Coordinates of C-alpha atoms and ligand atoms in Angstrom, one line a residue:
M17 CA 159.2 62.0 1.0
D18 CA 162.4 63.2 2.6
Y19 CA 161.2 65.9 5.0
N20 CA 164.8 67.0 5.6
S21 CA 165.5 67.6 2.0
G22 CA 164.4 71.2 2.0
S23 CA 166.4 72.3 5.1
F24 CA 168.0 75.7 5.1
D25 CA 171.6 76.3 5.9
L26 CA 171.7 78.8 8.8
I27 CA 175.4 79.1 8.6
A28 CA 175.1 80.8 5.3
H29 CA 173.4 83.8 7.0
K30 CA 176.3 85.4 8.8
V31 CA 174.5 88.5 9.8
T32 CA 171.3 88.0 11.8
P33 CA 168.7 90.5 10.6
L34 CA 166.7 92.3 13.2
L35 CA 163.1 91.5 13.9
S36 CA 162.3 95.1 12.9
S37 CA 163.5 94.3 9.4
L38 CA 160.8 91.6 8.9
P39 CA 157.9 92.8 6.7
L40 CA 155.4 92.6 9.7
H41 CA 152.5 94.8 10.5
P42 CA 153.7 98.0 12.2
R43 CA 151.5 97.2 15.2
L44 CA 153.4 93.9 15.7
L45 CA 156.8 95.5 15.2
Q46 CA 155.9 98.1 17.9
T47 CA 154.8 95.3 20.3
L48 CA 158.1 93.4 19.7
D49 CA 160.0 96.6 20.4
D50 CA 157.9 97.1 23.6
L51 CA 158.8 93.6 24.7
G52 CA 162.5 94.3 24.1
L53 CA 162.9 91.6 21.5
N54 CA 165.4 92.6 18.8
E55 CA 166.9 89.6 17.2
P56 CA 164.8 86.7 15.7
T57 CA 165.6 83.2 16.9
P58 CA 166.8 80.8 14.1
I59 CA 163.3 79.3 13.7
Q60 CA 161.7 82.8 13.5
Q61 CA 164.3 83.9 11.0
Q62 CA 163.4 81.0 8.7
A63 CA 159.7 80.4 9.3
I64 CA 158.3 84.0 9.4
P65 CA 159.2 85.0 5.8
L66 CA 157.8 81.7 4.4
A67 CA 154.7 81.8 6.4
L68 CA 154.1 85.4 5.5
E69 CA 154.0 84.3 1.8
G70 CA 151.1 81.9 2.7
Q71 CA 153.2 78.8 2.4
D72 CA 152.4 75.6 4.3
L73 CA 155.3 74.8 6.6
I74 CA 156.8 71.9 8.5
A75 CA 159.4 72.9 11.1
S76 CA 161.4 70.9 13.6
A77 CA 161.6 73.2 16.6
E78 CA 161.3 72.6 20.3
T79 CA 159.8 74.6 23.1
G80 CA 162.3 77.2 24.0
S81 CA 163.3 77.9 20.4
G82 CA 160.9 80.8 20.0
K83 CA 158.6 78.7 17.9
T84 CA 155.4 80.3 19.3
F85 CA 156.3 83.7 17.9
A86 CA 157.5 82.0 14.7
F87 CA 153.9 80.9 13.9
M88 CA 152.1 83.7 15.8
L89 CA 153.7 86.7 14.2
P90 CA 153.0 85.9 10.5
T91 CA 149.5 84.7 11.5
L92 CA 148.6 87.8 13.3
D93 CA 150.1 89.8 10.4
R94 CA 147.5 88.2 8.2
L95 CA 144.6 88.9 10.6
L96 CA 145.6 92.5 11.0
N97 CA 146.1 93.1 7.3
T98 CA 142.7 91.5 6.3
P99 CA 140.1 92.2 8.9
A100 CA 137.1 89.9 8.9
P101 CA 134.9 91.0 11.8
D102 CA 132.1 88.7 13.1
S103 CA 133.4 85.6 11.1
G104 CA 133.9 82.2 12.7
T105 CA 137.3 81.1 14.0
R106 CA 140.1 82.4 11.7
V107 CA 143.1 80.6 13.4
L108 CA 143.1 77.3 15.2
I109 CA 146.2 76.2 17.2
L110 CA 146.1 72.6 18.3
V111 CA 148.5 71.5 21.0
P112 CA 149.0 68.3 23.0
T113 CA 148.8 69.6 26.6
R114 CA 146.9 72.1 28.7
E115 CA 150.2 73.7 29.9
L116 CA 151.4 74.3 26.4
A117 CA 148.0 75.8 25.5
H118 CA 148.2 78.2 28.5
Q119 CA 151.7 79.2 27.5
I120 CA 150.6 79.9 23.9
L121 CA 147.6 81.8 25.1
K122 CA 149.8 84.0 27.2
Q123 CA 152.3 84.7 24.4
G124 CA 149.4 85.4 22.0
E125 CA 147.8 87.8 24.5
K126 CA 151.1 89.7 24.7
L127 CA 151.2 90.1 20.9
I128 CA 147.6 91.1 20.3
K129 CA 147.6 93.7 23.1
G130 CA 146.3 97.0 21.7
T131 CA 144.7 95.4 18.7
R132 CA 141.0 94.4 18.3
L133 CA 141.9 90.7 18.0
Q134 CA 140.7 88.1 20.5
I135 CA 142.2 84.8 21.5
G136 CA 140.4 82.0 23.4
L137 CA 141.4 78.8 25.2
I138 CA 139.7 75.5 24.9
T139 CA 141.2 72.7 27.0
G140 CA 140.0 70.0 29.3
G141 CA 139.8 70.7 33.0
E142 CA 137.9 74.0 32.4
S143 CA 134.1 74.8 32.4
F144 CA 132.4 73.5 29.3
K145 CA 129.6 76.0 29.6
Y146 CA 132.1 78.9 29.8
Q147 CA 133.8 77.6 26.7
R148 CA 130.6 77.4 24.8
A149 CA 129.9 81.0 25.7
L150 CA 133.5 81.9 24.5
F151 CA 132.8 80.5 21.1
R152 CA 129.7 82.8 20.8
K153 CA 132.1 85.7 21.2
N154 CA 133.8 84.6 18.0
P155 CA 137.5 85.1 19.0
E156 CA 139.6 85.1 15.8
I157 CA 142.1 82.7 17.4
I158 CA 141.4 79.5 19.3
V159 CA 144.2 77.6 21.2
A160 CA 143.0 74.1 22.0
T161 CA 143.8 70.6 23.0
P162 CA 142.2 68.0 20.7
G163 CA 140.0 66.0 23.1
R164 CA 137.9 68.9 24.5
L165 CA 137.7 70.7 21.1
L166 CA 136.3 67.6 19.5
E167 CA 133.6 67.4 22.2
H168 CA 132.5 71.0 21.3
L169 CA 132.6 70.1 17.6
E170 CA 130.3 67.1 18.3
Q171 CA 127.8 69.6 19.7
G172 CA 128.2 71.7 16.6
T173 CA 129.4 74.8 18.5
P174 CA 132.6 75.9 16.7
D175 CA 132.6 77.0 13.1
F176 CA 135.8 76.3 11.2
Q177 CA 134.5 76.6 7.7
G178 CA 136.2 79.9 7.2
L179 CA 139.4 78.9 9.0
E180 CA 142.4 80.7 7.5
V181 CA 145.3 79.2 9.4
L182 CA 145.7 75.8 11.2
I183 CA 148.7 75.4 13.4
L184 CA 149.7 72.0 14.8
D185 CA 152.2 72.5 17.6
E186 CA 154.3 69.7 19.1
A187 CA 152.7 67.4 16.5
D188 CA 155.0 64.5 17.5
R189 CA 153.7 64.7 21.1
M190 CA 150.1 64.8 19.9
L191 CA 150.8 61.5 18.1
D192 CA 152.5 60.0 21.1
M193 CA 149.6 60.9 23.3
G194 CA 147.2 59.2 20.9
F195 CA 145.5 62.3 19.4
S196 CA 146.0 61.3 15.8
D197 CA 142.4 60.4 15.2
D198 CA 141.0 63.4 17.1
V199 CA 143.3 65.7 15.1
L200 CA 142.1 64.2 11.8
S201 CA 138.4 64.4 12.9
I202 CA 138.9 68.1 13.8
T203 CA 140.8 69.0 10.6
G204 CA 138.1 67.2 8.6
Q205 CA 135.7 70.0 9.7
C206 CA 138.2 72.8 8.8
N207 CA 138.2 74.9 5.6
S208 CA 140.4 73.0 3.2
E209 CA 141.7 76.2 1.6
R210 CA 143.6 77.2 4.7
Q211 CA 147.3 77.6 5.4
T212 CA 148.7 74.8 7.6
L213 CA 151.8 75.2 9.8
L214 CA 153.2 72.1 11.6
F215 CA 155.8 72.2 14.3
S216 CA 157.4 69.2 15.8
A217 CA 160.4 68.5 18.0
T218 CA 161.4 65.8 15.5
L219 CA 160.4 65.2 12.0
S220 CA 161.4 61.6 12.0
H221 CA 158.4 60.4 14.0
R222 CA 156.8 57.4 12.3
G223 CA 153.2 58.7 12.4
L224 CA 154.0 62.2 11.1
K225 CA 154.1 61.2 7.4
G226 CA 150.5 60.3 7.3
I227 CA 149.4 63.6 9.0
I228 CA 151.6 65.7 6.8
D229 CA 150.4 64.0 3.6
T230 CA 146.8 64.4 4.6
L231 CA 146.9 67.9 6.0
L232 CA 149.6 69.9 4.2
R233 CA 150.0 71.2 0.7
D234 CA 153.5 71.3 -0.8
P235 CA 155.0 72.4 2.5
A236 CA 158.4 74.1 2.9
V237 CA 160.5 72.2 5.4
I238 CA 162.7 73.8 8.0
T239 CA 165.0 71.6 10.2
L240 CA 166.9 73.1 13.1
S241 CA 169.2 71.3 15.5
T242 CA 167.3 69.6 18.3
V243 CA 168.3 69.1 22.0
R244 CA 169.6 65.7 20.8
D245 CA 172.2 67.5 18.7
R246 CA 172.7 70.4 21.1
H247 CA 175.0 69.1 23.8
G248 CA 177.1 72.2 24.0
S249 CA 174.9 74.2 26.3
I250 CA 173.9 71.3 28.6
T251 CA 176.4 69.5 30.8
Q252 CA 175.1 66.0 31.3
Q253 CA 176.3 63.9 34.3
I254 CA 175.4 60.6 36.0
I255 CA 175.9 59.8 39.6
P256 CA 175.7 56.1 40.6
A257 CA 173.3 55.4 43.4
D258 CA 173.0 52.3 45.7
D259 CA 169.3 52.4 46.2
K260 CA 166.3 54.7 46.7
I261 CA 167.5 56.0 50.1
H262 CA 170.9 56.8 48.6
K263 CA 169.1 58.6 45.7
K264 CA 167.1 60.7 48.2
N265 CA 170.3 61.7 50.0
L266 CA 172.0 62.6 46.7
L267 CA 169.0 64.6 45.6
A268 CA 168.9 66.6 48.8
W269 CA 172.6 67.2 48.7
L270 CA 172.5 68.4 45.1
L271 CA 169.6 70.8 45.7
Q272 CA 171.4 72.1 48.8
N273 CA 174.9 72.5 47.2
E274 CA 174.5 73.1 43.5
T275 CA 174.3 76.7 42.2
Y276 CA 171.1 77.1 40.4
D277 CA 168.2 79.4 39.9
K278 CA 165.4 76.9 39.3
A279 CA 165.5 73.1 39.3
L280 CA 163.3 70.4 37.9
V281 CA 163.4 66.9 39.4
F282 CA 161.9 64.1 37.3
T283 CA 160.3 60.9 38.7
N284 CA 158.7 58.1 36.7
T285 CA 155.6 57.9 38.9
K286 CA 153.1 60.3 40.5
L287 CA 153.5 58.4 43.7
Q288 CA 157.2 59.0 43.8
A289 CA 156.8 62.7 43.0
D290 CA 154.2 63.0 45.8
A291 CA 156.5 61.3 48.2
L292 CA 159.6 63.3 47.4
G293 CA 157.9 66.8 47.7
P294 CA 157.3 66.7 51.5
E295 CA 160.6 64.8 52.2
L296 CA 162.6 67.6 50.6
R297 CA 160.5 70.3 52.2
K298 CA 161.4 68.8 55.6
Q299 CA 165.0 69.5 54.8
G300 CA 164.2 73.2 54.3
L301 CA 164.1 73.1 50.5
R302 CA 161.5 75.2 48.7
V303 CA 159.9 72.4 46.6
G304 CA 156.6 71.9 44.7
V305 CA 155.1 68.9 43.0
L306 CA 153.5 68.7 39.5
H307 CA 151.7 65.7 38.1
G308 CA 148.8 64.6 36.0
D309 CA 146.4 63.9 38.9
M310 CA 146.4 67.5 40.0
T311 CA 143.6 69.8 38.9
Q312 CA 144.3 72.5 36.4
D313 CA 144.1 75.1 39.0
E314 CA 146.6 73.3 41.2
R315 CA 148.9 72.9 38.3
N316 CA 148.7 76.6 37.3
Q317 CA 149.2 77.6 40.9
M318 CA 152.4 75.5 41.1
M319 CA 153.7 76.9 37.9
G320 CA 153.1 80.4 39.2
L321 CA 155.0 79.7 42.4
L322 CA 158.0 78.5 40.4
R323 CA 157.9 81.4 38.1
Q324 CA 157.8 83.9 40.9
G325 CA 160.5 82.1 42.7
T326 CA 158.4 81.2 45.8
I327 CA 159.6 77.7 45.2
K328 CA 162.9 76.9 43.6
T329 CA 162.4 73.2 42.7
L330 CA 159.6 71.4 41.0
V331 CA 159.3 67.6 41.3
A332 CA 157.4 66.5 38.2
T333 CA 156.4 63.5 36.1
D334 CA 157.0 63.5 32.3
V335 CA 153.4 64.1 31.3
A336 CA 153.1 67.1 33.6
A337 CA 156.3 68.7 32.4
R338 CA 155.7 68.3 28.7
G339 CA 156.1 71.5 26.9
L340 CA 156.7 73.6 30.0
D341 CA 158.5 76.8 29.3
I342 CA 159.9 78.2 32.5
K343 CA 162.6 80.7 32.3
G344 CA 165.7 80.2 34.3
V345 CA 165.6 76.4 34.8
D346 CA 169.3 75.6 34.9
L347 CA 169.3 72.3 36.7
V348 CA 167.4 69.1 35.8
I349 CA 167.8 66.0 37.9
N350 CA 166.5 62.6 36.9
F351 CA 165.7 61.0 40.2
D352 CA 164.4 58.1 38.1
M353 CA 166.2 57.7 34.8
A354 CA 163.9 58.5 31.8
R355 CA 162.4 55.4 30.2
S356 CA 163.7 56.3 26.7
G357 CA 166.1 58.5 24.9
K358 CA 163.2 60.6 23.6
D359 CA 161.9 61.2 27.1
Y360 CA 165.4 62.0 28.3
V361 CA 165.8 64.6 25.6
H362 CA 162.4 66.2 26.5
R363 CA 163.5 66.4 30.2
I364 CA 166.9 67.9 29.7
G365 CA 165.5 70.2 27.1
R366 CA 163.8 72.2 29.9
T367 CA 167.3 73.6 30.6
G368 CA 170.1 75.1 28.5
R369 CA 167.6 77.2 26.5
A370 CA 168.4 80.1 24.1
G371 CA 172.1 79.5 24.5
E372 CA 172.1 79.6 28.3
Q373 CA 174.1 76.9 30.2
G374 CA 172.3 74.1 31.9
L375 CA 173.2 71.0 34.0
A376 CA 171.4 67.7 33.8
I377 CA 172.2 65.0 36.4
S378 CA 170.8 61.5 36.4
L379 CA 170.9 59.3 39.5
I380 CA 171.6 55.8 38.2
S381 CA 170.9 52.6 40.3
H382 CA 172.3 49.3 39.1
Q383 CA 168.9 48.4 37.5
E384 CA 169.1 51.6 35.4
W385 CA 172.7 51.2 34.2
N386 CA 171.8 49.5 30.9
L387 CA 169.0 51.9 30.2
M388 CA 171.4 54.8 30.8
T389 CA 174.0 53.4 28.3
G390 CA 171.2 52.9 25.8
I391 CA 170.4 56.6 26.1
E392 CA 174.0 57.5 25.7
R393 CA 174.1 55.5 22.4
Y394 CA 170.9 57.2 21.3
L395 CA 172.4 60.6 21.9
K396 CA 175.8 59.6 20.7
H397 CA 177.1 61.3 23.8
E398 CA 178.9 59.9 26.8
F399 CA 177.7 61.3 30.1
E400 CA 180.2 62.6 32.6
R401 CA 180.6 60.2 35.5
R402 CA 180.4 62.0 38.8
L403 CA 180.8 61.0 42.5
I404 CA 179.9 63.1 45.4
K405 CA 182.6 62.4 48.0
E406 CA 180.6 63.5 51.0
I407 CA 177.9 60.8 50.3
A408 CA 179.5 58.4 47.8
G409 CA 177.8 55.0 48.1
E410 CA 179.1 51.6 47.3
Y411 CA 177.9 51.4 43.7
R412 CA 180.2 52.6 41.1
G413 CA 178.7 51.1 38.0
P414 CA 179.1 47.5 36.7
K415 CA 182.4 45.8 37.5
K416 CA 182.7 44.5 33.9
L417 CA 181.4 46.3 30.9
K418 CA 180.6 45.0 27.4
R419 CA 181.9 47.0 24.5
S420 CA 178.4 48.6 24.2
G421 CA 178.9 50.0 27.7
K422 CA 176.2 47.7 29.1
A423 CA 176.9 45.6 32.2
A424 CA 178.6 42.3 31.3
G425 CA 177.4 39.0 32.7
G426 CA 174.1 38.5 34.4
K427 CA 173.3 37.0 37.8
K428 CA 175.0 33.7 38.4
K429 CA 172.6 30.8 38.9
T430 CA 172.7 29.6 42.5
A431 CA 171.3 26.3 43.8
S432 CA 168.5 28.1 45.6
T433 CA 167.4 30.1 42.5
T434 CA 167.3 27.0 40.4
A435 CA 165.3 25.2 43.0
E436 CA 163.0 28.1 43.3
K437 CA 162.4 28.2 39.5
A438 CA 161.7 24.5 39.4
K439 CA 159.2 24.9 42.2
N440 CA 157.5 27.8 40.3
K441 CA 157.4 25.8 37.1
K442 CA 155.7 23.0 38.9
A443 CA 153.1 25.4 40.2
K444 CA 152.3 26.5 36.7
Q445 CA 150.3 23.5 35.8
R446 CA 148.3 24.0 32.6
L447 CA 144.5 23.9 32.9
R448 CA 144.5 21.6 29.9
D449 CA 146.6 19.1 31.8
K450 CA 144.5 19.4 34.9
K451 CA 141.3 18.7 32.9
N452 CA 142.8 15.4 31.9
I453 CA 143.3 14.3 35.4
G454 CA 141.4 11.1 36.1
K455 CA 140.6 10.5 32.4
R456 CA 141.5 7.3 30.9
R457 CA 144.1 7.6 28.2
Q458 CA 143.3 6.4 24.7
P459 CA 145.6 3.6 23.7
K460 CA 146.8 5.7 20.7
D461 CA 147.9 8.5 22.9
A462 CA 149.6 6.1 25.3
E463 CA 151.7 5.0 22.4
T464 CA 152.8 8.3 21.2
A465 CA 153.0 10.2 24.5
A466 CA 156.1 8.6 25.8
P467 CA 158.5 9.1 22.9
R468 CA 157.2 12.7 22.3
E469 CA 157.7 13.7 25.8
A470 CA 161.2 12.3 25.9
G471 CA 162.5 14.4 23.1
H472 CA 160.2 17.4 23.8
K473 CA 161.8 20.7 24.8
P474 CA 159.7 22.6 27.3
L475 CA 158.8 26.1 26.3
T476 CA 160.4 28.5 28.6
R477 CA 159.4 32.2 29.0
K478 CA 162.1 34.8 28.2
A479 CA 163.3 36.6 31.3
S480 CA 161.8 40.1 31.3
K481 CA 164.1 43.0 31.0
P482 CA 164.7 45.3 34.0
T483 CA 162.9 48.6 33.7
A484 CA 163.7 51.9 35.2
S485 CA 160.4 52.2 37.1
D486 CA 161.3 51.1 40.5
Ligands
AMP235 P1 158.8 79.1 22.7 O1 159.8 78.3 22.0 O2 157.8 79.7 21.8 O3 158.2 78.3 23.9 O4 159.5 80.4 23.4 C1 160.4 80.4 24.4 C2 160.6 81.7 25.0 O5 161.4 82.6 24.2 C3 159.4 82.5 25.3 O6 159.4 82.9 26.7 C4 159.5 83.7 24.4 O7 158.9 84.9 25.0 C5 160.9 83.9 24.2 N1 161.3 84.5 22.8 C6 160.6 84.3 21.7 N2 161.2 85.0 20.7 C7 162.2 85.6 21.2 C8 163.3 86.4 20.6 N3 163.3 86.7 19.4 N4 164.2 86.8 21.5 C9 164.2 86.5 22.8 N5 163.3 85.7 23.4 C10 162.3 85.3 22.6

C-alpha cells in the first residue's frame, strides 16, 4: 500500500478558510475565538473535515504543526454532540513520551474549558493509586503512554469496550521506542468499532505498515511537508571544532553572542548534559538541564522555567527533548552531532516552527565529519560552513574530500601502530588453541596442519566505524 497516494494538494487551496468556517460545535468555535486562533494550520485544514465525517486517518505531521488541535477538535465535537454520561473511556490518546502526554493534556484542557468533559493523564512517573482513582471518575478522554496504561489494563481497571476514538500520536516514535507490542496489546482491548486517527512525523517508517494494516480501516492519508523538506525557515550551519574544550568555548560564545529568545543545546549523553549545565552557569548564562534520569517533577519544573523565561537555554538529550513544544525556541545547537539524520531532524524541528525563523548550529569535531556529511546527504541539503573569528581553532574540516563530501584517506599506518597491532593479535590467543597446549598431535593432523597453515589467510576483524558519541 502506498500511504502517500492519497495526499492532498494544499497549493490548490489558495484561500485559507477560517477556523470559524469549520462545522464544529459552537462551544469549540467560541473557545478557539477566545484563544485568538483564527486560521487553521495546513494539517487542521485537511484533517478536521475528514475526521468529522468519522473517517480513519493517517497523517504525517510533526509537533509544532498544530496536530493536537487537528485531532482534538473533531473528537471533542463528537463528544459534545453525542453525550454519553457515566460510560467508560470514550477517547484514548496514546503517545510515546510523558512530556508529549503533558502537552496534549494542557491543550485538551484549554479546549474543554467550560464543557462538562473531563480529561485524564496516565503516564509513568506518577502515582499508580491516584491514577486508579482517576479511572473511577470516568473521564471521557485519557491521554497515556503505553507502558503505564498496560499495567492498569493488566489489573483490569480501564474499560475501553465503548471506546469511540483511538488516537496514536507520534506513532513512528512509539515504534522507535519499542512500544509496538504494548500498543497492540492495548488496542486489542479496545472497541473494534471505533474511529482511529494516526499521526506520525514520517509515514515511511518500516514498522508502520503493520500497525496501520492491523488498526485502521480504509484510512484517508494526509501528507504534509516535514522538517526534512522544510529548510526554508531554518538556517543550518556547522562550525568545525578541535576538541571538547574548543566545543565548550564555541558553545559559550554562541550563547553569549547570538540573538535568540530561547535555545536548546543537544548532547548525546546524560553525563555530558549534566557537565555542561554548571559550566555554562559559571559563565553567567541562564541554563537548565533536561534528561531521562530526572524525575517527572524535575523535568516539569525545568520546562516551566524555560517557558517563563527564568532560564534561556536548556541542555538536553534526545529522549528528553522528544516531542517538546516550547514556544520561541529560535536557536538549536548540537554540542554533539546527532547520531542519525532522523535524530537531527527531530532536534532542529524544535525551532523554525509555524513559519518562524530558526537557526541550527552543529559543532563538528574531526570524528564527526563523516557523520555530518551523511546527514547532509540524507537531508539533500548542504550546511553553511561557519568560523567564529574570535575563537577559530585549528580544525577546518578534512584536508581532502571524497566526492561524497566524506574525508578522503584514513590514518597512514606507522611502524609503531603496526607493531602494536601485531602485539594485540598475539595477545588474542584462542581458548581452543590454548587447550591444545601440551597435547600430543595426531599424526594425521601433523600431516595436514603445515600446508593448511601456509596458505591460510587469518581472519581479521573489520575496523569499527567512528561514532559521534565521544
Ligand atoms: P502541536 O503541533 O499540536 O504541538 O501545536 C503546536 C502549537 O501550535 C501549540 O502551542 C498550539 O497551541 C498552536 N496552534 C495550534 N493550532 C493553531 C492555529 N490554528 N493557529 C495558531 N497556533 C496554533
